[in-house]
XYZ file of N, CA and C in Angstrom:
744
model
N -31.424 7.384 10.238
C -30.385 6.374 10.376
C -29.198 6.956 11.138
N -28.672 6.188 12.069
C -27.532 6.650 12.856
C -26.301 6.792 11.974
N -25.488 7.781 12.309
C -24.257 8.011 11.552
C -23.268 6.883 11.832
N -22.665 6.332 10.771
C -21.735 5.228 10.933
C -20.343 5.735 11.292
N -19.738 5.088 12.280
C -18.375 5.412 12.683
C -17.517 4.157 12.561
N -16.230 4.357 12.304
C -15.283 3.257 12.163
C -14.170 3.436 13.185
N -13.905 2.393 13.966
C -12.792 2.424 14.913
C -11.703 1.500 14.387
N -10.513 2.044 14.166
C -9.396 1.255 13.671
C -8.483 0.865 14.828
N -8.397 -0.418 15.079
C -7.480 -0.943 16.086
C -6.230 -1.406 15.346
N -5.189 -0.578 15.366
C -3.991 -0.835 14.550
C -2.867 -1.435 15.375
N -3.198 -2.436 16.189
C -2.203 -3.067 17.046
C -1.133 -3.791 16.237
N -1.462 -4.157 14.994
C -0.488 -4.815 14.112
C -0.124 -3.918 12.938
N -0.192 -2.603 13.143
C 0.137 -1.673 12.068
C -1.014 -1.485 11.107
N -0.704 -0.968 9.919
C -1.722 -0.776 8.893
C -1.060 -0.717 7.527
N -1.672 -1.385 6.571
C -1.255 -1.320 5.181
C -2.517 -1.272 4.333
N -2.350 -1.037 3.060
C -3.514 -0.931 2.187
C -4.356 -2.185 2.169
N -3.711 -3.351 1.990
C -4.491 -4.582 1.890
C -5.122 -4.963 3.224
N -4.447 -4.646 4.333
C -5.031 -4.905 5.653
C -6.323 -4.100 5.823
N -6.273 -2.833 5.425
C -7.428 -1.948 5.567
C -8.586 -2.428 4.695
N -8.286 -2.765 3.442
C -9.339 -3.225 2.527
C -9.950 -4.526 3.037
N -9.107 -5.462 3.478
C -9.628 -6.715 4.003
C -10.547 -6.499 5.191
N -10.167 -5.564 6.064
C -11.002 -5.270 7.238
C -12.358 -4.713 6.827
N -12.370 -3.806 5.840
C -13.645 -3.219 5.402
C -14.521 -4.247 4.697
N -13.900 -5.151 3.941
C -14.675 -6.231 3.326
C -15.268 -7.124 4.411
N -14.508 -7.357 5.474
C -15.017 -8.148 6.589
C -16.179 -7.486 7.298
N -16.207 -6.155 7.244
C -17.305 -5.404 7.865
C -18.550 -5.339 6.986
N -18.434 -5.814 5.739
C -19.614 -5.859 4.889
C -19.547 -5.049 3.613
N -18.398 -4.442 3.308
C -18.276 -3.746 2.025
C -18.502 -4.756 0.897
N -19.129 -4.314 -0.176
C -19.554 -5.185 -1.271
C -18.353 -5.621 -2.113
N -17.980 -6.912 -2.025
C -16.833 -7.432 -2.772
C -17.085 -7.386 -4.277
N -18.318 -7.649 -4.698
C -18.643 -7.601 -6.121
C -18.488 -6.200 -6.684
N -18.958 -5.220 -5.925
C -18.819 -3.824 -6.354
C -17.347 -3.438 -6.440
N -16.555 -3.914 -5.471
C -15.130 -3.603 -5.476
C -14.444 -4.205 -6.696
N -14.696 -5.479 -6.981
C -14.056 -6.125 -8.120
C -14.448 -5.447 -9.424
N -15.712 -5.050 -9.548
C -16.156 -4.358 -10.760
C -15.443 -3.019 -10.913
N -15.266 -2.303 -9.801
C -14.584 -1.007 -9.840
C -13.134 -1.162 -10.267
N -12.432 -2.138 -9.694
C -11.020 -2.332 -10.035
C -10.856 -2.834 -11.456
N -11.776 -3.680 -11.904
C -11.709 -4.175 -13.281
C -11.980 -3.083 -14.307
N -12.642 -2.002 -13.878
C -12.958 -0.920 -14.803
C -11.768 -0.002 -15.057
N -10.741 -0.093 -14.220
C -9.569 0.756 -14.388
C -8.677 0.224 -15.500
N -7.968 1.131 -16.132
C -7.052 0.754 -17.208
C -5.694 0.358 -16.632
N -5.709 -0.765 -15.908
C -4.482 -1.341 -15.352
C -4.486 -2.802 -15.766
N -3.620 -3.151 -16.696
C -3.665 -4.482 -17.293
C -2.690 -5.481 -16.679
N -1.816 -5.025 -15.793
C -0.762 -5.908 -15.298
C -1.051 -6.434 -13.902
N -2.277 -6.236 -13.413
C -2.585 -6.662 -12.052
C -4.019 -7.176 -11.962
N -4.232 -8.080 -11.035
C -5.565 -8.566 -10.713
C -5.664 -8.649 -9.198
N -6.864 -8.888 -8.696
C -7.027 -8.990 -7.241
C -7.635 -10.323 -6.873
N -7.321 -10.747 -5.673
C -7.881 -11.979 -5.131
C -8.450 -11.694 -3.751
N -9.721 -12.022 -3.572
C -10.394 -11.845 -2.290
C -10.752 -13.232 -1.773
N -10.288 -13.549 -0.578
C -10.533 -14.876 -0.033
C -10.651 -14.815 1.481
N -11.134 -15.885 2.049
C -11.191 -16.004 3.501
C -9.999 -16.836 3.953
N -9.325 -16.357 4.988
C -8.107 -17.005 5.470
C -8.160 -17.150 6.988
N -7.257 -17.956 7.516
C -7.096 -18.104 8.958
C -5.789 -17.440 9.367
N -5.848 -16.533 10.331
C -4.663 -15.898 10.888
C -4.699 -16.100 12.397
N -3.744 -16.885 12.925
C -3.747 -17.223 14.347
C -5.091 -17.808 14.767
N -5.618 -18.685 13.891
C -6.882 -19.395 14.113
C -8.108 -18.489 14.083
N -7.949 -17.255 13.608
C -9.090 -16.354 13.462
C -9.449 -16.216 11.989
N -10.735 -16.237 11.710
C -11.218 -16.108 10.338
C -11.172 -14.648 9.912
N -10.670 -14.386 8.717
C -10.546 -13.008 8.232
C -10.647 -12.978 6.714
N -10.846 -11.776 6.187
C -10.873 -11.574 4.736
C -9.499 -11.101 4.286
N -8.968 -11.742 3.257
C -7.672 -11.368 2.700
C -7.882 -10.709 1.336
N -7.268 -9.546 1.169
C -7.308 -8.835 -0.113
C -5.891 -8.761 -0.641
N -5.672 -9.280 -1.843
C -4.312 -9.362 -2.375
C -4.281 -8.859 -3.813
N -3.363 -7.940 -4.088
C -3.119 -7.487 -5.458
C -2.062 -8.396 -6.056
N -2.380 -9.011 -7.182
C -1.467 -9.952 -7.825
C -0.948 -9.331 -9.115
N 0.366 -9.064 -9.145
C 0.993 -8.507 -10.344
C 1.418 -9.631 -11.269
N 1.390 -9.358 -12.584
C 1.860 -10.384 -13.513
C 3.366 -10.572 -13.354
N 3.891 -11.639 -13.951
C 5.289 -12.011 -13.743
C 6.253 -10.916 -14.182
N 5.895 -10.185 -15.225
C 6.794 -9.149 -15.732
C 6.926 -7.999 -14.756
N 5.833 -7.714 -14.014
C 5.824 -6.539 -13.135
C 6.072 -6.873 -11.669
N 6.035 -8.153 -11.324
C 6.255 -8.512 -9.936
C 7.732 -8.341 -9.590
N 8.006 -7.807 -8.397
C 9.388 -7.527 -8.014
C 9.673 -7.963 -6.604
N 10.686 -7.385 -5.991
C 11.128 -7.791 -4.664
C 10.233 -7.273 -3.551
N 9.179 -6.520 -3.888
C 8.335 -5.989 -2.823
C 7.564 -7.090 -2.105
N 7.494 -8.292 -2.670
C 6.834 -9.415 -2.014
C 7.849 -10.323 -1.325
N 9.116 -10.019 -1.437
C 10.175 -10.909 -0.986
C 10.713 -10.439 0.363
N 10.244 -11.069 1.448
C 10.638 -10.629 2.782
C 12.134 -10.823 3.031
N 12.707 -11.908 2.468
C 14.133 -12.146 2.667
C 14.952 -11.044 2.007
N 14.499 -10.592 0.834
C 15.202 -9.493 0.169
C 15.066 -8.191 0.961
N 13.840 -7.889 1.396
C 13.588 -6.613 2.067
C 14.323 -6.507 3.392
N 14.339 -7.596 4.161
C 14.868 -7.522 5.520
C 16.202 -8.244 5.703
N 16.671 -8.930 4.650
C 17.962 -9.578 4.736
C 17.916 -10.928 5.421
N 16.716 -11.360 5.823
C 16.545 -12.668 6.448
C 15.077 -13.019 6.367
N 14.743 -14.234 6.732
C 13.341 -14.639 6.724
C 12.627 -13.939 7.851
N 11.758 -13.006 7.497
C 11.140 -12.126 8.482
C 9.850 -12.743 8.997
N 9.744 -12.885 10.346
C 8.537 -13.428 10.953
C 8.105 -12.544 12.112
N 6.814 -12.609 12.402
C 6.298 -11.899 13.560
C 6.603 -12.734 14.796
N 6.313 -12.167 15.949
C 6.563 -12.892 17.195
C 5.681 -14.127 17.301
N 4.619 -14.206 16.493
C 3.739 -15.373 16.515
C 4.201 -16.428 15.531
N 5.282 -16.147 14.773
C 5.798 -17.138 13.854
C 5.213 -17.049 12.464
N 4.295 -16.123 12.221
C 3.694 -15.983 10.904
C 4.461 -14.963 10.095
N 4.507 -15.159 8.787
C 5.139 -14.171 7.929
C 4.347 -12.877 7.986
N 5.048 -11.771 8.108
C 4.392 -10.463 8.101
C 4.537 -9.890 6.701
N 3.468 -9.880 5.925
C 3.556 -9.507 4.521
C 2.817 -8.207 4.261
N 3.537 -7.228 3.743
C 2.939 -5.994 3.275
C 3.367 -5.817 1.839
N 2.444 -5.460 0.977
C 2.739 -5.418 -0.449
C 2.632 -4.011 -1.012
N 2.945 -3.009 -0.212
C 2.589 -1.667 -0.641
C 3.783 -0.740 -0.656
N 4.781 -1.131 -1.396
C 5.995 -0.347 -1.475
C 6.018 0.332 -2.830
N 5.921 1.657 -2.846
C 5.965 2.358 -4.129
C 7.389 2.809 -4.372
N 7.620 4.103 -4.475
C 8.951 4.576 -4.843
C 10.014 4.163 -3.849
N 9.701 4.190 -2.567
C 10.711 3.902 -1.561
C 11.141 2.437 -1.559
N 10.193 1.530 -1.788
C 10.490 0.136 -1.524
C 10.576 -0.702 -2.785
N 10.648 -0.075 -3.925
C 10.743 -0.849 -5.144
C 12.195 -1.025 -5.557
N 12.589 -2.275 -5.786
C 13.915 -2.546 -6.318
C 13.870 -2.236 -7.806
N 14.713 -1.332 -8.249
C 14.704 -0.909 -9.644
C 15.345 -1.998 -10.489
N 14.562 -2.649 -11.340
C 15.104 -3.763 -12.093
C 14.713 -3.675 -13.557
N 15.406 -4.450 -14.383
C 15.164 -4.469 -15.815
C 14.784 -5.874 -16.247
N 14.030 -5.954 -17.373
C 13.671 -7.247 -17.929
C 14.234 -7.345 -19.338
N 14.918 -8.427 -19.631
C 15.476 -8.656 -20.957
C 14.562 -9.611 -21.700
N 14.012 -9.152 -22.817
C 13.081 -9.963 -23.591
C 13.821 -10.755 -24.656
N 13.133 -11.741 -25.223
C 13.758 -12.634 -26.187
C 14.266 -11.898 -27.420
N 13.652 -10.770 -27.766
C 14.091 -10.051 -28.949
C 15.348 -9.225 -28.687
N 15.887 -9.347 -27.466
C 17.129 -8.653 -27.154
C 16.922 -7.266 -26.609
N 15.682 -6.765 -26.620
C 15.406 -5.434 -26.104
C 15.289 -5.478 -24.595
N 15.677 -4.418 -23.958
C 15.564 -4.318 -22.506
C 14.395 -3.420 -22.161
N 13.495 -3.929 -21.296
C 12.368 -3.124 -20.845
C 12.632 -2.685 -19.419
N 12.692 -1.420 -19.181
C 12.897 -0.905 -17.835
C 11.609 -0.248 -17.384
N 11.119 -0.636 -16.217
C 9.876 -0.069 -15.712
C 10.002 1.445 -15.582
N 8.981 2.160 -16.007
C 8.992 3.604 -15.929
C 8.493 4.103 -14.593
N 8.260 5.390 -14.520
C 7.781 6.001 -13.295
C 6.608 6.901 -13.622
N 5.724 7.085 -12.647
C 4.530 7.890 -12.857
C 4.525 9.065 -11.899
N 4.062 10.214 -12.403
C 3.841 11.369 -11.547
C 2.421 11.305 -10.985
N 2.129 12.185 -10.041
C 0.810 12.222 -9.428
C -0.280 12.457 -10.463
N -0.022 13.306 -11.440
C -1.029 13.581 -12.465
C -1.380 12.321 -13.260
N -0.383 11.468 -13.506
C -0.625 10.222 -14.233
C -1.389 9.229 -13.373
N -1.085 9.190 -12.079
C -1.833 8.335 -11.161
C -3.292 8.778 -11.121
N -3.510 10.083 -11.026
C -4.881 10.603 -11.005
C -5.624 10.282 -12.293
N -4.910 10.304 -13.417
C -5.540 9.981 -14.698
C -6.014 8.531 -14.711
N -5.231 7.638 -14.113
C -5.644 6.232 -14.021
C -6.858 6.102 -13.108
N -6.840 6.802 -11.974
C -7.987 6.768 -11.064
C -9.241 7.272 -11.767
N -9.081 8.251 -12.661
C -10.227 8.792 -13.387
C -10.842 7.788 -14.354
N -10.097 6.729 -14.723
C -10.669 5.711 -15.616
C -11.581 4.750 -14.868
N -11.525 4.777 -13.547
C -12.314 3.829 -12.753
C -13.785 4.223 -12.721
N -14.650 3.232 -12.815
C -16.093 3.439 -12.713
C -16.473 3.366 -11.237
N -16.296 4.495 -10.537
C -16.547 4.558 -9.101
C -17.325 5.835 -8.786
N -17.833 5.941 -7.563
C -18.569 7.135 -7.168
C -17.609 8.316 -7.058
N -18.155 9.496 -7.103
C -17.312 10.684 -6.989
C -16.683 10.766 -5.608
N -17.407 10.309 -4.589
C -16.856 10.309 -3.244
C -15.631 9.419 -3.143
N -15.689 8.216 -3.738
C -14.553 7.302 -3.729
C -13.392 7.878 -4.533
N -13.691 8.536 -5.636
C -12.641 9.115 -6.476
C -11.894 10.228 -5.738
N -12.648 11.100 -5.080
C -12.033 12.200 -4.322
C -11.149 11.646 -3.209
N -11.626 10.615 -2.510
C -10.862 10.031 -1.415
C -9.585 9.372 -1.930
N -9.677 8.614 -3.022
C -8.501 7.951 -3.584
C -7.435 8.967 -3.981
N -7.858 10.045 -4.623
C -6.900 11.075 -5.030
C -6.290 11.772 -3.820
N -7.080 11.958 -2.766
C -6.568 12.613 -1.564
C -5.503 11.750 -0.891
N -5.721 10.436 -0.868
C -4.733 9.537 -0.275
C -3.419 9.621 -1.041
N -3.493 9.635 -2.368
C -2.274 9.734 -3.168
C -1.618 11.107 -3.025
N -2.428 12.130 -2.821
C -1.872 13.469 -2.593
C -1.045 13.478 -1.300
N -1.554 12.806 -0.273
C -0.818 12.709 0.995
C 0.493 11.959 0.786
N 0.447 10.877 0.021
C 1.663 10.123 -0.294
C 2.667 10.988 -1.040
N 2.194 11.725 -2.036
C 3.085 12.568 -2.836
C 3.690 13.691 -1.996
N 2.884 14.293 -1.124
C 3.410 15.340 -0.237
C 4.527 14.796 0.646
N 4.307 13.589 1.195
C 5.305 12.988 2.075
C 6.582 12.656 1.308
N 6.433 12.049 0.136
C 7.602 11.712 -0.680
C 8.345 12.977 -1.107
N 7.578 14.022 -1.405
C 8.199 15.280 -1.800
C 9.054 15.859 -0.691
N 8.531 15.804 0.526
C 9.303 16.284 1.686
C 10.582 15.482 1.847
N 10.457 14.170 1.721
C 11.602 13.280 1.940
C 12.693 13.509 0.896
N 12.286 13.710 -0.357
C 13.251 13.816 -1.450
C 13.539 15.256 -1.871
N 12.886 16.211 -1.213
C 13.164 17.608 -1.502
C 12.684 18.085 -2.853
N 11.516 17.590 -3.304
C 10.938 18.015 -4.576
C 9.460 18.324 -4.372
N 8.856 19.144 -5.246
C 7.418 19.395 -5.143
C 6.622 18.107 -5.321
N 5.450 18.060 -4.723
C 4.631 16.845 -4.778
C 4.316 16.430 -6.209
N 4.110 17.424 -7.094
C 3.746 17.067 -8.465
C 4.927 16.554 -9.278
N 6.130 16.577 -8.685
C 7.310 16.059 -9.374
C 7.782 14.722 -8.789
N 7.080 14.221 -7.797
C 7.443 12.945 -7.192
C 7.229 11.829 -8.208
N 8.192 10.924 -8.288
C 8.094 9.771 -9.172
C 7.624 8.565 -8.375
N 6.480 8.004 -8.754
C 6.035 6.736 -8.186
C 6.521 5.647 -9.125
N 7.412 4.789 -8.641
C 7.935 3.718 -9.473
C 6.781 2.869 -9.976
N 6.809 2.498 -11.243
C 5.649 1.910 -11.914
C 5.086 0.688 -11.203
N 5.965 -0.233 -10.781
C 5.479 -1.462 -10.160
C 4.718 -1.160 -8.885
N 5.340 -0.421 -7.985
C 4.690 -0.086 -6.734
C 3.494 0.807 -6.930
N 3.545 1.675 -7.943
C 2.410 2.555 -8.212
C 1.176 1.743 -8.571
N 1.345 0.696 -9.394
C 0.213 -0.161 -9.767
C -0.378 -0.806 -8.525
N 0.482 -1.382 -7.704
C 0.043 -2.015 -6.466
C -0.682 -1.013 -5.570
N -0.084 0.153 -5.398
C -0.672 1.169 -4.527
C -1.972 1.724 -5.089
N -2.037 1.914 -6.412
C -3.273 2.416 -7.028
C -4.423 1.457 -6.746
N -4.169 0.161 -6.919
C -5.215 -0.832 -6.673
C -5.641 -0.804 -5.203
N -4.678 -0.740 -4.296
C -4.987 -0.705 -2.867
C -5.767 0.546 -2.486
N -5.301 1.683 -2.982
C -5.919 2.956 -2.604
C -7.335 3.063 -3.160
N -7.524 2.715 -4.426
C -8.874 2.760 -5.002
C -9.775 1.765 -4.279
N -9.259 0.585 -3.972
C -10.051 -0.409 -3.242
C -10.463 0.124 -1.868
N -9.519 0.757 -1.183
C -9.824 1.328 0.137
C -10.914 2.381 0.030
N -10.796 3.254 -0.978
C -11.771 4.331 -1.151
C -13.153 3.784 -1.512
N -13.191 2.776 -2.381
C -14.471 2.190 -2.796
C -15.161 1.522 -1.615
N -14.409 0.740 -0.831
C -15.006 0.045 0.321
C -15.469 1.032 1.385
N -14.652 2.034 1.652
C -15.005 3.048 2.643
C -16.287 3.767 2.232
N -16.354 4.150 0.957
C -17.533 4.849 0.439
C -18.756 3.939 0.477
N -18.572 2.662 0.155
C -19.687 1.713 0.132
C -20.289 1.524 1.522
N -19.453 1.553 2.562
C -19.947 1.383 3.929
C -20.633 2.635 4.464
N -20.394 3.774 3.828
C -21.041 5.008 4.268
C -20.541 5.526 5.594
N -19.266 5.291 5.880
C -18.678 5.742 7.149
C -18.521 7.267 7.143
N -18.860 7.897 8.259
C -18.763 9.353 8.370
C -17.661 9.805 9.327
N -17.355 8.961 10.315
C -16.313 9.321 11.270
C -15.382 8.131 11.473
N -14.092 8.422 11.674
C -13.102 7.379 11.911
C -12.305 7.719 13.165
N -12.114 6.736 14.018
C -11.341 6.919 15.240
C -10.135 5.984 15.218
N -8.959 6.528 15.519
C -7.727 5.738 15.615
C -7.027 6.136 16.903
N -6.877 5.173 17.814
C -6.214 5.482 19.078
C -4.719 5.651 18.870
N -4.095 4.684 18.206
C -2.654 4.737 17.982
C -2.264 3.719 16.928
N -1.221 4.025 16.178
C -0.642 3.071 15.237
C 0.515 2.358 15.924
N 0.802 1.142 15.482
C 1.931 0.385 16.025
C 2.922 0.098 14.914
N 4.198 0.304 15.193
C 5.241 0.093 14.200
C 6.325 -0.807 14.767
N 7.000 -1.539 13.875
C 8.089 -2.409 14.270
C 9.406 -1.654 14.333
N 10.485 -2.413 14.427
C 11.825 -1.827 14.545
C 12.737 -2.427 13.483
N 13.886 -1.795 13.298
C 14.884 -2.336 12.389
C 15.036 -1.522 11.134
N 15.386 -2.192 10.036
C 15.623 -1.532 8.753
C 14.960 -2.317 7.643
N 14.820 -1.666 6.494
C 14.253 -2.310 5.313
C 15.048 -1.876 4.092
N 15.223 -2.787 3.144
C 15.950 -2.479 1.927
C 15.056 -1.699 0.963
N 15.613 -0.741 0.243
C 14.841 0.066 -0.696
C 15.695 0.443 -1.886
N 15.088 1.127 -2.842
C 15.826 1.629 -4.006
C 16.889 2.635 -3.586
N 16.702 3.241 -2.414
C 17.620 4.279 -1.948
C 18.587 3.746 -0.903
N 18.681 2.432 -0.787
C 19.569 1.850 0.204
C 18.791 1.308 1.392
N 19.481 1.107 2.493
C 18.856 0.589 3.710
C 18.222 1.751 4.470
N 16.935 1.627 4.768
C 16.203 2.695 5.460
C 15.792 2.232 6.854
N 15.736 3.174 7.789
C 15.237 2.829 9.123
C 13.728 2.691 9.112
N 13.225 1.934 10.055
C 11.780 1.792 10.245
C 11.370 2.627 11.453
N 10.329 3.481 11.333
C 9.492 3.695 10.153
C 10.260 4.386 9.027
N 9.893 4.046 7.787
C 10.589 4.638 6.650
C 10.261 6.133 6.581
N 11.099 6.924 5.922
C 10.920 8.385 5.923
C 9.530 8.867 5.513
N 8.923 8.257 4.494
C 7.595 8.712 4.068
C 6.569 8.509 5.167
N 6.640 7.381 5.864
C 5.722 7.135 6.974
C 5.960 8.147 8.089
N 7.224 8.406 8.411
C 7.546 9.384 9.453
C 6.985 10.756 9.106
N 7.085 11.139 7.823
C 6.580 12.437 7.388
C 5.066 12.525 7.555
N 4.361 11.456 7.200
C 2.898 11.455 7.330
C 2.490 11.498 8.799
N 3.165 10.708 9.635
C 2.850 10.719 11.063
C 3.042 12.113 11.648
N 4.120 12.790 11.218
C 4.390 14.134 11.729
C 3.390 15.148 11.197
N 3.134 15.111 9.882
C 2.238 16.098 9.266
C 0.830 16.063 9.848
N 0.353 14.875 10.200
C -1.033 14.738 10.642
C -1.145 14.350 12.117
N -0.027 14.473 12.848
C -0.008 14.223 14.293
C -0.650 12.885 14.645
N -0.288 11.842 13.890
C -0.813 10.511 14.160
C 0.018 9.853 15.267
N -0.612 9.426 16.344
C 0.140 8.800 17.439
C 0.671 7.433 17.021
N 1.886 7.107 17.428
C 2.514 5.849 17.056
C 3.319 5.303 18.217
N 3.255 3.994 18.407
C 4.052 3.311 19.423
C 4.834 2.194 18.760
N 6.031 1.914 19.312
C 6.848 0.847 18.770
C 6.472 -0.496 19.387
N 6.434 -1.513 18.532
C 6.242 -2.881 18.983
C 7.597 -3.505 19.290
N 7.605 -4.514 20.100
C 8.835 -5.249 20.367
C 8.988 -6.350 19.321
N 9.073 -5.917 18.062
C 9.171 -6.848 16.934
C 9.889 -6.154 15.785
N 10.650 -6.937 15.023
C 11.346 -6.381 13.878
C 10.441 -6.368 12.665
N 10.646 -5.371 11.792
C 9.910 -5.323 10.537
C 9.022 -4.103 10.413
N 8.601 -3.857 9.204
C 7.761 -2.708 8.885
C 6.294 -3.093 9.020
N 5.605 -2.479 9.959
C 4.194 -2.768 10.185
C 3.287 -1.655 9.658
N 3.835 -0.470 9.407
C 3.078 0.636 8.815
C 3.687 0.947 7.457
N 2.939 0.752 6.401
C 3.421 1.107 5.069
C 3.023 2.549 4.761
N 3.702 3.189 3.820
C 3.287 4.546 3.433
C 1.823 4.608 3.007
N 1.361 3.620 2.243
C -0.041 3.610 1.828
C -0.958 3.504 3.041
N -0.612 2.643 3.974
C -1.420 2.510 5.176
C -1.459 3.788 5.991
N -0.314 4.427 6.142
C -0.268 5.693 6.881
C -1.110 6.762 6.189
N -1.032 6.816 4.867
C -1.802 7.821 4.123
C -3.298 7.573 4.253
N -3.704 6.304 4.210
C -5.121 5.983 4.406
C -5.583 6.443 5.778
């Protein structure tokens, strides 16, 4: 059997859900993916796989849906960019993969008067969650490697060792689902080689827990530099490369 290769055309950037949707479109087993994600001990999120139209083209959409308690501003384009953010084609550009950098730190007040503040997870805790998944060893190794790249980048940005990086709980859940999904689909397709000509990124700024950040955000810049990933700017505002996408 010929060795399978994957060519990534990242003319519109890359994020976790974009990558997973593309692999599902190429034939990765959606049933196997849903079973793998359902096997993880993550109770505040579910996934939705559907067929959608984007600029009149048929595509597979992969979406991580957080429950109301855990959903935050990472889905809110007006909050992130300060205005209603659209691509040059008039469609909303939605990326849902903001972990520590892009999570608005918020609290929930419950009826009993207690305040619940979302916690943070270290890399070891993320790996422990990945270990609960019923997936192949190849997918597990890949998922952990992607998170290791994320932690290394965040560590560089914040000046702390990778094992001390805090992944904000809300974004960590979203990213864990995306990363494990990416690893499961990639492993299911049996891809051996991947080719990427260049990544494309937008311009401007994005709101984060640490204030207003330039695009590409620091974690993405660190990953691009560490792994010599070629990148070109688009003539469009907004974040087209998420940290999860860059790490993948």
